[in-house]
Coordinates of C-alpha atoms and ligand atoms in Angstrom, one line a residue:
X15 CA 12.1 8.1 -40.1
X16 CA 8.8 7.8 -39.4
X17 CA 6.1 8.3 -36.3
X18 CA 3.2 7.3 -36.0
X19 CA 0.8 7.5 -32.4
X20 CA -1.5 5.0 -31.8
X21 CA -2.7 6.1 -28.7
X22 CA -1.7 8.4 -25.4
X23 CA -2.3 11.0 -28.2
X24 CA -4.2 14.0 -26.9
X25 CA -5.3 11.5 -23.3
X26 CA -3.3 9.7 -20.7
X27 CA -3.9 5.9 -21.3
X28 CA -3.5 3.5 -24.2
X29 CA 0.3 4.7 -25.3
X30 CA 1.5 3.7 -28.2
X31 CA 4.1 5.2 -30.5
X32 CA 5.3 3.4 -33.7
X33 CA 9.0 4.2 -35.2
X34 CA 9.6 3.3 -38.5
X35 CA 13.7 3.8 -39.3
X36 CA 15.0 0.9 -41.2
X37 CA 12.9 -1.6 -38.5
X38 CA 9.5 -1.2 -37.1
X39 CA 9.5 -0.8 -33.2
X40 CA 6.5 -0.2 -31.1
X41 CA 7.1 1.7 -28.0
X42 CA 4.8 0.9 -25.4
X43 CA 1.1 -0.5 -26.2
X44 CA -0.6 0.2 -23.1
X45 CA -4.8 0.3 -21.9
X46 CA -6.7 2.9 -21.4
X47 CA -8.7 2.5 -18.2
X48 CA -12.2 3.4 -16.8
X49 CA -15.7 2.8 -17.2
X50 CA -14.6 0.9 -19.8
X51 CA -11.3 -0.3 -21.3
X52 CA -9.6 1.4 -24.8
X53 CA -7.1 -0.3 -26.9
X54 CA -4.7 1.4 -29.0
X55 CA -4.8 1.3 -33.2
X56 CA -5.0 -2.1 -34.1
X57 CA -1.3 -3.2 -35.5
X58 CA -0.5 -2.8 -39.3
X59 CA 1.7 -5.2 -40.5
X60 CA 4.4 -6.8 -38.7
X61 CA 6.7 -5.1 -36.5
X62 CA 10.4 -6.5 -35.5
X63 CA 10.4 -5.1 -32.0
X64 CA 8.4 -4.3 -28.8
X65 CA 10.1 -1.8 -26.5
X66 CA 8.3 -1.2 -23.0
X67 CA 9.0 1.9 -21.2
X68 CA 7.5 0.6 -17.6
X69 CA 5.1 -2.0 -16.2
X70 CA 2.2 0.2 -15.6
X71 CA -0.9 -1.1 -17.5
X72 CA -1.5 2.4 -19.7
X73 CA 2.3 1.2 -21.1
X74 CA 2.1 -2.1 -21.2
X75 CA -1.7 -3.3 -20.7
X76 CA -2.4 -4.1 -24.5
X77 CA 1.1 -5.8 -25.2
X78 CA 0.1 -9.2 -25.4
X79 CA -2.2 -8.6 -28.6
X80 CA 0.4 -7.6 -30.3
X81 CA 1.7 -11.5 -29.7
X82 CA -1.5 -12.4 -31.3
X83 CA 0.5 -12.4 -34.3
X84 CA 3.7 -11.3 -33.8
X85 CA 6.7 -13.1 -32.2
X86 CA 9.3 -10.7 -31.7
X87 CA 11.5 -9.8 -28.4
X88 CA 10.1 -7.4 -26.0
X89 CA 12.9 -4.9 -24.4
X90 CA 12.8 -3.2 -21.5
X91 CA 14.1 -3.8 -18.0
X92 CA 14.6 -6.7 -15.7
X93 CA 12.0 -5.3 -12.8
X94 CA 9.8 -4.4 -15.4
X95 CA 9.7 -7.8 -17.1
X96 CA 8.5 -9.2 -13.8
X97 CA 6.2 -5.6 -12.8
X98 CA 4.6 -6.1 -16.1
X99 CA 3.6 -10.2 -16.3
X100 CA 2.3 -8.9 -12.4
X101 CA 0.3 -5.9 -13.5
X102 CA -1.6 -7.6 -16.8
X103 CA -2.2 -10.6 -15.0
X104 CA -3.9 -8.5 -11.9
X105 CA -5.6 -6.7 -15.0
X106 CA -7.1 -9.8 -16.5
X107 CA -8.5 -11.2 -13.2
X108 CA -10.3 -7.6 -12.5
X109 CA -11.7 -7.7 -16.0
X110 CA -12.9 -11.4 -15.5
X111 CA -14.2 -10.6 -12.0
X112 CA -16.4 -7.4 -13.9
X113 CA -17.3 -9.5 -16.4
X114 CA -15.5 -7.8 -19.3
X115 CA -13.6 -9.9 -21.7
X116 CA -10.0 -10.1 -22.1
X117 CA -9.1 -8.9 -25.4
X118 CA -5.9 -11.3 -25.8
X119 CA -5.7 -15.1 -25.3
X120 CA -3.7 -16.7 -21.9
X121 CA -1.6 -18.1 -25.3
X122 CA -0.7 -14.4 -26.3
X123 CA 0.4 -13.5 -23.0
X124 CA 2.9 -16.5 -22.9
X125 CA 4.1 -15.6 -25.7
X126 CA 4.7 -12.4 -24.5
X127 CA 6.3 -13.3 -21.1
X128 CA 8.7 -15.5 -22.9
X129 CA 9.8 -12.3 -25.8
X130 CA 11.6 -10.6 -22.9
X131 CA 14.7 -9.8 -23.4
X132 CA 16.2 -7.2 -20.3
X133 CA 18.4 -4.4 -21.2
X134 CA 20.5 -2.6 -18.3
X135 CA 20.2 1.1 -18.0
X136 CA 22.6 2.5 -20.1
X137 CA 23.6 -0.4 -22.0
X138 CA 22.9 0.7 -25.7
X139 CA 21.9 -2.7 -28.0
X140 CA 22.5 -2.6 -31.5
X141 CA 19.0 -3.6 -33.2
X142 CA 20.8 -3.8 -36.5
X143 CA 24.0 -2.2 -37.9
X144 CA 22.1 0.9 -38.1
X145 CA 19.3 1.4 -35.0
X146 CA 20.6 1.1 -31.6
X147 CA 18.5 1.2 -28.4
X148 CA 19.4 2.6 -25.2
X149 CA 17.4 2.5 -22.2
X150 CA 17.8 5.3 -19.7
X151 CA 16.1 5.7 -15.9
X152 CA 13.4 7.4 -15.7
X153 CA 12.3 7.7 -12.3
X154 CA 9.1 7.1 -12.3
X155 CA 8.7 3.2 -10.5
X156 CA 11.2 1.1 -10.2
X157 CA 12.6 -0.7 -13.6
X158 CA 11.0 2.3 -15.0
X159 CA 13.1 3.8 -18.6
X160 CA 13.1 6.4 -21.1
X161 CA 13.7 5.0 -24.8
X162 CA 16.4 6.3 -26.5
X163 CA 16.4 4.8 -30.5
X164 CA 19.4 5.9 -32.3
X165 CA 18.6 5.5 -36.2
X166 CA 19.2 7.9 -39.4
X167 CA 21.5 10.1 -37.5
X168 CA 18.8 10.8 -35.3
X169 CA 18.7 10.4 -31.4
X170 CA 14.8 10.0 -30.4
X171 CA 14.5 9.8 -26.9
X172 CA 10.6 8.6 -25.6
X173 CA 10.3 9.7 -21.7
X174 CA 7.4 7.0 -21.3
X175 CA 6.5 8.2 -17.7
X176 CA 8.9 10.2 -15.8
X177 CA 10.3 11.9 -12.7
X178 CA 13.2 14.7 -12.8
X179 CA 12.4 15.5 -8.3
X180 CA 14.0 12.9 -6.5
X181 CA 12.0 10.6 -4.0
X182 CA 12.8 8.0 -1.7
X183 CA 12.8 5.2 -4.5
X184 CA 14.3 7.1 -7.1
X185 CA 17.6 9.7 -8.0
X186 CA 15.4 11.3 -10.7
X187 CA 15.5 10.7 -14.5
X188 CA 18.7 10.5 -16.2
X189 CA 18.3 13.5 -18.7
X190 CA 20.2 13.5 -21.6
X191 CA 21.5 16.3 -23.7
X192 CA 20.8 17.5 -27.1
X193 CA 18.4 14.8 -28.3
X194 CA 17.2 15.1 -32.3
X195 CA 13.4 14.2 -31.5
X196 CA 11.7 14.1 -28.4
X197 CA 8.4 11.8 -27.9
X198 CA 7.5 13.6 -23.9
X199 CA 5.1 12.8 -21.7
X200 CA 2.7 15.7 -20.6
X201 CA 0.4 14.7 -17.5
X202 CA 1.2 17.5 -15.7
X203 CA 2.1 20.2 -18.4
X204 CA 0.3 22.8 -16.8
X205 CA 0.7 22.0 -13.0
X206 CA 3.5 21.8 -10.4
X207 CA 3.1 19.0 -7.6
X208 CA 4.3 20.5 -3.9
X209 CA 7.6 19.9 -2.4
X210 CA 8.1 16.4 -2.1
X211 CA 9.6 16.8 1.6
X212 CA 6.7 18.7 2.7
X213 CA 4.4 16.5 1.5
X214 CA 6.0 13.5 3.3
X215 CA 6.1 15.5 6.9
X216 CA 2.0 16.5 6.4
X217 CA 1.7 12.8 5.4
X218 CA 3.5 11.6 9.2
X219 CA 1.2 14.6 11.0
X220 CA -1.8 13.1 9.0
X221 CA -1.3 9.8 10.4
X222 CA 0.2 10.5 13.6
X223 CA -2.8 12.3 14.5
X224 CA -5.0 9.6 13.4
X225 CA -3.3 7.3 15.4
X226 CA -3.2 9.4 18.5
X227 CA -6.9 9.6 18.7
X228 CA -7.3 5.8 18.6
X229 CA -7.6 5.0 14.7
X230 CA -6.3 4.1 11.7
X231 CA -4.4 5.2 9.1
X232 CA -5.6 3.3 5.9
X233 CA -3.3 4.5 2.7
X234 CA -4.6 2.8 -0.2
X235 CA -1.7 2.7 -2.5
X236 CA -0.5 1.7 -6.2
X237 CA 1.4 -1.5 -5.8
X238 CA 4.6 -0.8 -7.6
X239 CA 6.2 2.5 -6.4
X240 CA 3.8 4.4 -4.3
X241 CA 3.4 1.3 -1.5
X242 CA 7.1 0.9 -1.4
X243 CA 7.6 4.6 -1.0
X244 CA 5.2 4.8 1.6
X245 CA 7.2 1.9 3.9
X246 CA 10.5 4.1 3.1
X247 CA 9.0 7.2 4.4
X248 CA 7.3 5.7 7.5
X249 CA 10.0 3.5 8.4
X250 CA 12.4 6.8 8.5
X251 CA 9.9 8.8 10.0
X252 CA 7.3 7.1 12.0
X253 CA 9.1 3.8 13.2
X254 CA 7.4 3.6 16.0
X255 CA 3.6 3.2 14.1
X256 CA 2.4 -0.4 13.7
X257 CA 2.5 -1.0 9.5
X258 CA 0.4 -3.6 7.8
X259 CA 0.7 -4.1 3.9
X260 CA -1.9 -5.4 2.5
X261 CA -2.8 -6.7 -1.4
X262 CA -0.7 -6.9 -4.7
X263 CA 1.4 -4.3 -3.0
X264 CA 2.9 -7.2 -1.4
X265 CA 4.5 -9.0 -4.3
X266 CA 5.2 -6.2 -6.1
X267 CA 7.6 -5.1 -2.7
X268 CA 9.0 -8.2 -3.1
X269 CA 9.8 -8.0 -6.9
X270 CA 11.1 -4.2 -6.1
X271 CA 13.2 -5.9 -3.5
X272 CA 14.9 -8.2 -6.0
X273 CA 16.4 -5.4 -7.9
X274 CA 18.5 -3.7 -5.7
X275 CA 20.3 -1.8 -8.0
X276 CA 17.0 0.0 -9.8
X277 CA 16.8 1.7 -6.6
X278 CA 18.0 4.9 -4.5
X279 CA 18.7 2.8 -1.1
X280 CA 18.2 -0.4 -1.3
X281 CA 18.7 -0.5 2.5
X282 CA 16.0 1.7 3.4
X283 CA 13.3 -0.6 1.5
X284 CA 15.0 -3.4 3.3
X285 CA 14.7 -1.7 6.6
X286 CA 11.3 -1.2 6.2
X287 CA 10.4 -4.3 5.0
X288 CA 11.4 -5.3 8.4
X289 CA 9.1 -2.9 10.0
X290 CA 6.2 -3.9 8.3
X291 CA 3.2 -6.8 9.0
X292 CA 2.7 -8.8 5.5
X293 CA -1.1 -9.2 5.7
X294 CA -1.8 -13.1 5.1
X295 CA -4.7 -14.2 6.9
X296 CA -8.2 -12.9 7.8
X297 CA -7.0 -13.4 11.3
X298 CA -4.3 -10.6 10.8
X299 CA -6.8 -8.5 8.6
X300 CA -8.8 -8.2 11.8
X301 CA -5.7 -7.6 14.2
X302 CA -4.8 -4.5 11.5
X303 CA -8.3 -3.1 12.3
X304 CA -8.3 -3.7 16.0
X305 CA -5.6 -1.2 17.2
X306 CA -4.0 2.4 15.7
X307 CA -1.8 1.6 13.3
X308 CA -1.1 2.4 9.5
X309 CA -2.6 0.4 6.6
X310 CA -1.0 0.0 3.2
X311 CA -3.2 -1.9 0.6
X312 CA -3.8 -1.8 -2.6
X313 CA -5.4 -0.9 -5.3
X314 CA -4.8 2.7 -5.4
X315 CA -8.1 3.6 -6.8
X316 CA -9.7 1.4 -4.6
X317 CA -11.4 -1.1 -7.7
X318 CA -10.1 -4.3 -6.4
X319 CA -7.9 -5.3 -3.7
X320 CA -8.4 -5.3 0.2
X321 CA -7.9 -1.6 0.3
X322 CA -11.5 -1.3 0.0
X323 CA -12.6 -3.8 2.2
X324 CA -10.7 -1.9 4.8
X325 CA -12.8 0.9 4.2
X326 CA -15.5 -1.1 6.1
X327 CA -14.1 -2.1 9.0
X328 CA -12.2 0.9 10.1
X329 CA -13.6 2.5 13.3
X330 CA -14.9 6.0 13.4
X331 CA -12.1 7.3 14.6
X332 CA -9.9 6.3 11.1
X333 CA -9.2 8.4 8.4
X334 CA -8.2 7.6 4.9
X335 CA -5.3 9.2 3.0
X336 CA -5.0 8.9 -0.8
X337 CA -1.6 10.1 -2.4
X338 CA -1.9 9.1 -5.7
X339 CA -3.7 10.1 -9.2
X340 CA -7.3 9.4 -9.3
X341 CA -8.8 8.4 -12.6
X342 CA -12.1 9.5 -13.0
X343 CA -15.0 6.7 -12.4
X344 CA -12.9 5.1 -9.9
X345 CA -13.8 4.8 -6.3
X346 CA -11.2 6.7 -5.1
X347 CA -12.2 9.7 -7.2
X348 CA -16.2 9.2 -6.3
X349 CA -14.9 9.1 -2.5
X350 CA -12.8 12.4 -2.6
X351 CA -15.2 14.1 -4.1
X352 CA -18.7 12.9 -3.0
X353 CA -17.9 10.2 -0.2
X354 CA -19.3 7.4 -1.8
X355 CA -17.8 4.2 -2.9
X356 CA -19.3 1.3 -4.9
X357 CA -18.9 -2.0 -3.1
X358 CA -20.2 -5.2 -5.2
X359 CA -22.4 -2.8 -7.3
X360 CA -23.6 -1.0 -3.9
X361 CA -23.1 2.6 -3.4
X362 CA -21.5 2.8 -0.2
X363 CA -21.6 6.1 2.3
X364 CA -18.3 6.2 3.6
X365 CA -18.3 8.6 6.7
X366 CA -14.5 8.5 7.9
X367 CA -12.7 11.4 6.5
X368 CA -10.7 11.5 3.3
X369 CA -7.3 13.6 2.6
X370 CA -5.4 13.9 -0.4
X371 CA -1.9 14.4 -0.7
X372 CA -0.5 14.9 -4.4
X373 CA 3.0 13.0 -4.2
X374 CA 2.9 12.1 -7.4
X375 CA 5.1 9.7 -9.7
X376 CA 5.1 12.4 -12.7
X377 CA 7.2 15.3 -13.2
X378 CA 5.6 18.4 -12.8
X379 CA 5.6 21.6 -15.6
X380 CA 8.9 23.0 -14.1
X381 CA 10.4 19.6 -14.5
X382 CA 9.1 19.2 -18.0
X383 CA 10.3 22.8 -19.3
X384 CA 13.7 21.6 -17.9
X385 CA 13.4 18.6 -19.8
X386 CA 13.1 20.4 -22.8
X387 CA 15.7 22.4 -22.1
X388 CA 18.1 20.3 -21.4
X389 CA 17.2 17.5 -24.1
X390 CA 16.8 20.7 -26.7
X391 CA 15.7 18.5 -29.3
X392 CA 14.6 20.0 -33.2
X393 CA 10.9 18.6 -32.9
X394 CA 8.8 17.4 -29.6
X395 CA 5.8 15.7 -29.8
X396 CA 3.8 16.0 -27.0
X397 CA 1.6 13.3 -26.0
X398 CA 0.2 11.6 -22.7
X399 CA -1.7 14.4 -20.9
X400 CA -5.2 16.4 -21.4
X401 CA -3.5 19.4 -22.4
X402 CA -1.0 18.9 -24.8
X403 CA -2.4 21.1 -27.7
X404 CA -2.1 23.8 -24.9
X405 CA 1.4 22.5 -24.1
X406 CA 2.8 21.8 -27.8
X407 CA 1.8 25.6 -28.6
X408 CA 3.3 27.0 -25.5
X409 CA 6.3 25.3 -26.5
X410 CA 6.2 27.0 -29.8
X411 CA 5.7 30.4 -28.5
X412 CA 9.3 29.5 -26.7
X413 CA 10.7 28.8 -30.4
X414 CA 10.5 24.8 -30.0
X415 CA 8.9 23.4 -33.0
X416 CA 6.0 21.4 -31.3
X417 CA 3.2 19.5 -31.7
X418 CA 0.6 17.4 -30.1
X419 CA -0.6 14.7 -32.6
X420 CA -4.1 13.1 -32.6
X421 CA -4.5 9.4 -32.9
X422 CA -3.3 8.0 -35.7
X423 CA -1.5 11.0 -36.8
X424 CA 1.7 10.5 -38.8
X425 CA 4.8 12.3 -39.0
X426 CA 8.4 12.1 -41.1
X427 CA 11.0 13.2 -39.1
Ligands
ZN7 ZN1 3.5 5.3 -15.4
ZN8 ZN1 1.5 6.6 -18.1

C-alpha cells in the first residue's frame, strides 16, 4: 500500500491524501485559503475513486478539478453531498466577486455533483473484492466522517476533521479500536480548547449583557455547524432574546435540518429554528439593527456575507463576538487583533468591541492523544496542523512510530 500527501502536509488547508492498495482513491482535495488560493499536487494518472471526509472547502474546495478528467463516483455522506455543492459554489461566487479565477470549469463541477454516491455511517462498501470503505462520524459538522479503507489486511482510518468533546450538534467522533495506519488530523496538537459548557454560559453573559444595555449581539458565524450550534445554545439558554440569522447560514440550517439523523437532537435545532427571524429583506435587515437582539450571519471570517455589513450599522452600544478559527488575512483576524476591517477595499475602524470565544469544531491535544490511544495504530501520519513535525516526534518519544510528511512525500505501508 501506498501514501502519498498532496497537501494539508505540514499546514491546515489544501488536504489531499492519495491511497494506492489495488485501486487509487483520493481522500479529500480540498483549497487552501487566504490572500490567495492553493491547490493541492496536480493529479497523476487516473484515480478510480474520490472519497470526501466533509464539505468544508480545505476538504473539498479543489474536487471538481479532479472531474476535469476523471469521471469516477465521489463517496461521502448525504449532508455532505448537499454541504459541499453549497460551500464550492459560495466559493466560486467570492472568487468571481475578487476577481480571481476559478480554477475548474462550471462543466467540472457538474460532473462532480452528479459522481455522488452517499454512504451511511457505518455502512462499509466493498470497492472491489479486496478494499472496502467504511465511513465513520466524526463530529466535526454535520455529515462530517472519518475514512476507514480496509485493503492488504490493513485498516487505514483518515480522521479528516474531527471532534471526540461532545457539542450540541454532535455525540463526538466514533473512535475505533486498533486501526493498522492512521492518517490524523493535528490543528490543535499542542493546545486544549476550554470546557465546552463554560464557554456556552460566558457566551449567554456576553450577549445578555449586550443586550441589556440596549445593543446587539452580532455573532458572525461559519454556516454549517457553528450557526446551527449557536441557535441550539440560545434557544436552550436565552429564549427570551430576539435571533435573526442572517446569510448562507440560512440554507445551510436548512440542509442540516434535512438530515435528522446526522444529528445529536434533531428537536432542539427544530426548536430553535422556531425561535429564530430568517433574514430576507432589507426591511428586516434594518428591524435586526433597530432593537437588542442577537445576530447570526455569516461568513465566519467576515470576507463575504452580511455579517460584515452588520458591522456598520450596529449602534455603539453592540458588541461583536467571534467563536470560531480565524485564518490569518481575514477580516475577522485583522479586527481581533487591530480593529480594522476591509470593506470594498477600504480599511474600516471598527470601534464596537470584539470578544473571542474559542468553541471550536476540532479536537483539542487531550482529545488527539486519546485518539491515538485508542486507535493504537503501527504508523500515524500526522498532517493538517502547523505543528505536526513537533507532534509526529512527540508521538515517537511515546513509542508510536510517527511522522509528519511534507508535500508530496511518499510512503509504503
Ligand atoms: Zn473541517
Ligand atoms: Zn480541515
Amino acid at each position: 500500500m501506498r501514501l502519498t500527501f498532496c497537501g494539508a502536509a505540514r499546514e491546515v488547508g489544501r488536504s489531499a491524501i492519495l491511497l494506492e492498495a489495488g485501486k487509487r482513491l483520493m481522500l479529500d482535495y480540498g483549497v487552501k485559503l487566504g490572500a490567495r488560493s492553493e491547490y493541492p499536487m496536480p493529479l497523476q494518472g487516473s484515480i478510480d475513486a474520490y472519497i470526501l471526509s466533509h464539505a468544508h472547502l480545505d476538504h473539498c474546495g479543489s474536487a471538481p478539478l479532479l472531474y476535469e478528467t476523471a469521471n469516477v463516483p465521489c463517496f461521502t455522506t448525504y449532508p455532505t453531498e448537499a454541504l459541499s455543492s453549497l460551500l464550492i459554489r459560495d466559493s466560486m461566487k467570492v472568487a468571481r466577486m475578487r476577481g480571481e479565477q476559478v480554477p475548474f470549469s462550471s462543466f467540472s463541477l457538474k460532473k462532480y455533483e452528479s459522481a455522488f454516491i452517499p454512504l451511511g455511517f457505518r455502512k462499509p462498501f466493498q470497492l472491489s473484492g479486496d478494499v472496502r470503505l467504511t465511513l465513520l462520524d466524526a463530529g466535526h459538522i454535520p455529515g462530517s466522517a472519518m475514512v476507514e479503507v480496509y485493503a492488504e489486511h490493513k485498516r487505514v482510518l483518515y480522521t479528516g476533521d474531527l471532534k471526540l468533546e461532545p457539542t450540541r450538534l454532535h455525540a463526538g467522533a466514533d473512535l475505533e479500536e486498533k486501526v493498522d495506519i492512521l492518517i490524523m488530523e493535528s490543528t490543535y496538537s499542542d493546545t486544549d480548547h476550554p470546557e465546552r459548557s463554560k464557554l456556552e454560559k460566558q457566551l449567554v453573559k456576553e450577549i445578555r449583557e449586550t443586550i441589556e444595555q440596549g445593543g446587539i449581539a452580532l455573532l458572525p458565524s461559519f454556516a454549517v455547524g457553528r450557526s446551527q450550534e449557536l441557535l441550539i445554545v440560545l434557544s436552550e439558554l436565552l429564549p427570551e432574546a430576539e435571533v435573526w440569522l442572517d446569510g448562507m447560514s440560512k440554507t445551510a440550517t436548512q440542509i442540516v435540518s434535512d438530515y435528522p439523523s446526522y444529528l445529536r437532537d434533531a428537536n432542539a435545532l427544530r426548536k430553535a429554528i422556531r425561535n429564530t427571524d430568517m433574514v430576507e429583506t432589507e426591511a428586516q435587515r434594518r428591524k435586526a439593527t433597530s432593537a437588542p437582539g442577537v445576530i447570526v450571519s455569516s461568513a465566519g471570517m467576515l470576507d463575504g456575507g452580511p455579517a460584515i455589513s452588520y458591522l456598520l450599522r450596529l449602534n455603539e452600544l453592540s458588541k461583536i463576538i467571534l467563536t470560531g478559527y480565524q485564518i490569518e488575512g481575514t477580516n475577522a483576524r485583522s479586527l481581533l487583533e487591530t480593529g480594522i476591517v476591509n470593506v470594498d477595499g477600504i480599511p474600516t475602524q471598527i470601534k464596537l468591541p470584539v470578544k473571542y470565544l474559542d468553541m471550536s469544531a476540532h479536537a483539542g491535544r487531550s482529545e488527539l492523544l486519546k485518539l491515538v490511544k485508542k486507535a493504537n495504530p503501527e504508523k500515524i501520519f500526522c498532517i493538517h496542523g502547523d505543528a505536526c513535525e513537533a507532534f509526529a516526534q512527540e508521538l515517537c518519544g511515546m513509542g508510536y512510530e510517527a511522522y509528519a510528511p511534507a508535500m508530496g512525500n511518499t510512503f509504503e505501508v
